Short mmCIF file of C-alpha atoms in Angstrom, two decimals:
data_model
loop_
_atom_site.label_atom_id
_atom_site.label_comp_id
_atom_site.label_asym_id
_atom_site.label_seq_id
_atom_site.Cartn_x
_atom_site.Cartn_y
_atom_site.Cartn_z
CA THR A 468 33.86 10.50 -4.28
CA LYS A 469 33.70 13.86 -5.42
CA GLY A 470 31.39 15.02 -2.15
CA SER A 471 28.80 11.89 -2.88
CA TRP A 472 27.26 10.21 -0.28
CA GLY A 473 24.71 8.52 1.16
CA VAL A 474 22.63 6.90 4.74
CA SER A 475 20.71 3.68 4.93
CA ALA A 476 18.63 2.48 8.43
CA ALA A 477 17.40 -1.17 8.46
CA SER A 478 15.44 -2.28 11.00
CA ASN A 479 13.16 -6.01 11.92
CA TYR A 480 10.50 -6.32 14.01
CA ARG A 481 8.51 -8.37 15.89
CA LYS A 482 5.38 -8.74 18.94
CA ARG A 483 4.67 -12.06 19.11
CA TYR A 484 1.10 -13.31 18.30
CA ARG A 485 0.97 -10.45 17.10
CA TYR A 486 2.64 -8.81 13.95
CA SER A 487 6.14 -8.81 12.60
CA GLY A 488 8.53 -6.97 9.30
CA SER A 489 10.43 -5.65 8.32
CA PHE A 490 11.92 -1.24 7.13
CA LEU A 491 14.63 -0.44 5.16
CA PHE A 492 15.09 2.94 4.28
CA SER A 493 17.63 4.88 2.14
CA TYR A 494 18.99 7.97 0.82
CA GLN A 495 21.52 9.02 -1.80
CA ASP A 496 23.60 12.38 -3.15
CA SER A 497 25.03 11.61 -5.91
CA LYS A 498 27.52 14.13 -7.39
CA THR A 499 28.96 13.69 -10.93
CA GLY A 500 31.16 15.72 -12.84
CA ASP A 501 33.55 18.32 -11.78
CA LYS A 502 31.72 21.03 -10.18
CA GLY A 503 31.82 24.32 -12.16
CA LEU A 504 32.02 22.58 -15.29
CA PRO A 505 28.86 21.90 -17.74
CA ASP A 506 29.46 18.36 -17.13
CA PHE A 507 28.34 18.50 -13.35
CA THR A 508 25.45 16.89 -11.76
CA GLU A 509 24.04 16.18 -8.54
CA GLN A 510 21.23 13.94 -7.88
CA GLU A 511 19.33 12.98 -4.87
CA SER A 512 17.22 9.25 -4.47
CA PHE A 513 16.14 7.16 -2.06
CA LYS A 514 14.45 4.12 -1.79
CA ILE A 515 12.23 2.75 1.33
CA GLN A 516 11.28 -1.20 1.37
CA TRP A 517 7.91 -2.31 4.06
CA SER A 518 6.98 -6.06 4.83
CA HIS A 519 4.76 -6.44 7.03
CA ARG A 520 2.58 -9.03 8.03
CA GLN A 521 -0.39 -10.07 11.16
CA ASP A 522 -0.56 -12.91 12.89
CA PRO A 523 -4.68 -14.23 12.01
CA LYS A 524 -4.67 -15.08 15.75
CA ALA A 525 -4.13 -11.39 16.38
CA ASN A 526 -7.15 -10.15 15.36
CA PRO A 527 -9.72 -12.54 13.66
CA TYR A 528 -11.83 -9.44 12.72
CA SER A 529 -9.44 -7.21 11.27
CA SER A 530 -5.57 -7.81 9.21
CA LEU A 531 -3.11 -5.31 8.02
CA ALA A 532 -0.68 -6.44 5.74
CA ALA A 533 2.11 -4.48 3.31
CA SER A 534 5.12 -5.02 0.83
CA VAL A 535 6.04 -2.06 -0.19
CA ASN A 536 9.67 -1.82 -2.82
CA PHE A 537 9.88 1.44 -3.88
CA ALA A 538 12.98 3.16 -5.25
CA THR A 539 13.33 6.49 -7.35
CA SER A 540 14.52 5.30 -11.11
CA SER A 541 18.12 6.73 -10.50
CA TYR A 542 18.82 5.03 -6.92
CA GLU A 543 20.02 1.66 -8.62
CA ARG A 544 22.08 3.80 -11.65
CA ASN A 545 23.54 5.62 -8.70
CA SER A 546 24.29 2.55 -6.31
CA MET A 547 26.90 -0.06 -6.40
CA TYR A 548 25.19 -2.24 -3.24
CA ASN A 549 23.79 -5.01 -5.64
CA PRO A 550 24.18 -4.74 -9.30
CA GLN A 551 21.76 -7.58 -10.19
CA THR A 552 19.27 -4.91 -8.80
CA LEU A 553 19.95 -2.67 -11.94
CA THR A 554 18.29 -5.84 -14.53
CA GLN A 555 15.33 -5.66 -12.03
CA SER A 556 12.74 -3.16 -14.84
CA THR A 557 9.69 -3.22 -12.67
CA ARG A 558 8.66 -2.88 -8.82
CA THR A 559 5.80 -3.68 -7.58
CA SER A 560 4.09 -2.72 -3.96
CA SER A 561 1.27 -3.48 -1.85
CA VAL A 562 -0.80 -2.29 1.06
CA SER A 563 -4.07 -4.14 2.66
CA TRP A 564 -5.91 -3.34 5.15
CA SER A 565 -9.53 -5.22 6.02
CA THR A 566 -11.82 -5.43 9.17
CA ASN A 567 -15.06 -7.15 9.77
CA PHE A 568 -17.74 -6.55 11.98
CA SER A 569 -19.64 -9.84 11.91
CA SER A 570 -22.12 -7.98 14.71
CA ILE A 571 -23.99 -5.98 11.58
CA GLY A 572 -22.61 -7.95 8.46
CA LEU A 573 -20.20 -5.08 7.45
CA SER A 574 -17.24 -5.89 6.27
CA LEU A 575 -14.70 -3.68 4.78
CA SER A 576 -11.12 -3.60 3.06
CA ALA A 577 -8.92 -1.27 1.20
CA THR A 578 -5.89 -1.58 -0.46
CA THR A 579 -3.25 0.12 -2.50
CA ASN A 580 -1.50 -0.63 -5.04
CA LEU A 581 1.64 0.93 -7.11
CA ALA A 582 3.69 -0.27 -9.93
CA GLN A 583 7.16 1.33 -10.98
CA ASN A 584 8.62 0.85 -14.04
CA MET A 585 12.74 1.51 -13.92
CA ARG A 586 13.03 2.34 -17.36
CA ASP A 587 10.66 5.09 -18.08
CA SER A 588 9.96 6.38 -14.82
CA THR A 589 6.27 5.73 -15.11
CA ILE A 590 4.16 5.06 -11.88
CA GLN A 591 0.91 3.32 -11.69
CA MET A 592 -0.78 3.59 -8.29
CA THR A 593 -4.70 2.58 -7.71
CA LEU A 594 -5.19 4.65 -3.97
CA PRO A 595 -7.14 3.34 -2.63
CA ASP A 596 -9.41 0.47 -4.31
CA LEU A 597 -12.42 0.72 -0.96
CA ASN A 598 -14.79 -2.53 -0.95
CA ILE A 599 -17.81 -2.45 1.35
CA SER A 600 -19.92 -5.57 2.00
CA LEU A 601 -22.87 -5.43 3.68
CA SER A 602 -24.32 -9.10 4.22
CA ARG A 603 -28.88 -10.16 3.68
CA PHE A 604 -30.45 -8.73 6.06
CA TYR A 605 -34.53 -8.31 7.14
CA PRO A 606 -35.77 -5.03 8.01
CA PHE A 607 -38.89 -5.73 7.82
CA LYS A 608 -38.94 -9.26 10.01
CA ARG A 609 -40.45 -8.82 13.61
CA ARG A 610 -38.19 -9.83 15.75
CA HIS A 611 -41.52 -12.30 18.35
CA ALA A 612 -43.15 -13.36 15.12
CA ALA A 613 -46.97 -14.07 16.34
CA GLY A 614 -48.81 -15.54 13.29
CA ALA A 615 -47.80 -16.22 9.97
CA GLU A 616 -45.28 -14.42 8.62
CA ARG A 617 -46.57 -11.77 6.58
CA TRP A 618 -45.27 -11.02 3.18
CA TYR A 619 -43.22 -7.71 2.99
CA GLU A 620 -41.23 -9.75 6.26
CA LYS A 621 -38.87 -11.82 3.23
CA ILE A 622 -37.77 -8.41 2.18
CA SER A 623 -34.24 -8.59 2.11
CA VAL A 624 -31.64 -6.01 1.61
CA SER A 625 -27.43 -6.57 0.73
CA TYR A 626 -25.55 -4.21 -0.68
CA THR A 627 -21.70 -3.81 -2.01
CA GLY A 628 -19.72 -1.43 -3.41
CA GLN A 629 -16.75 -0.61 -5.02
CA ILE A 630 -14.65 3.10 -4.49
CA SER A 631 -11.20 2.88 -6.96
CA ASN A 632 -9.27 5.66 -8.19
CA SER A 633 -6.10 5.39 -10.18
CA ILE A 634 -2.74 7.43 -11.36
CA ASN A 635 -0.62 7.05 -14.40
CA THR A 636 2.05 9.41 -14.07
CA LYS A 637 5.83 10.10 -13.84
CA GLU A 638 8.49 9.79 -11.04
CA ASP A 639 8.93 13.70 -10.77
CA ARG A 640 5.18 15.06 -11.03
CA LEU A 641 4.14 12.22 -8.21
CA LEU A 642 4.19 14.03 -5.47
CA ARG A 643 4.09 17.83 -7.17
CA SER A 644 0.64 20.11 -7.35
CA ASN A 645 0.72 19.59 -11.06
CA LEU A 646 -0.29 15.84 -10.42
#
């Protein structure tokens, strides 16, 4: 024991016909060895698990989904709660959001992905992966056509774009200024 401690909080939530999910947060302060001796170490670690699902009928134009499973690489080594997770070498997380403005033909979607290697504590993160799409429209078409269709009324415009940012780093550098 030597002064090690930990705390966890877990909750399930649900709003009928809207969304449902669960959330878990756990924090540990692990101490090994004897204080004052060279083999003494103190290590802080944490774990976050979040699952969220939106009912498709809640809002047909927008959706949010999340599957987050993030832990520091030392968390499972210091934990005796679930020995099966010690064999898990990678963890993946993703959060995605999309919306559709059907009146103007615009759709947006954003995704964040995180892949974590527990053996060497490397993290590959895509934050964000943003997709923008504008449906075809005819900017020069007359609202009230009188006579034959003119050549410039056949000109159409559409747009598709993607913005992506990715980071490959070590766990201990993730939220530091030297990232």
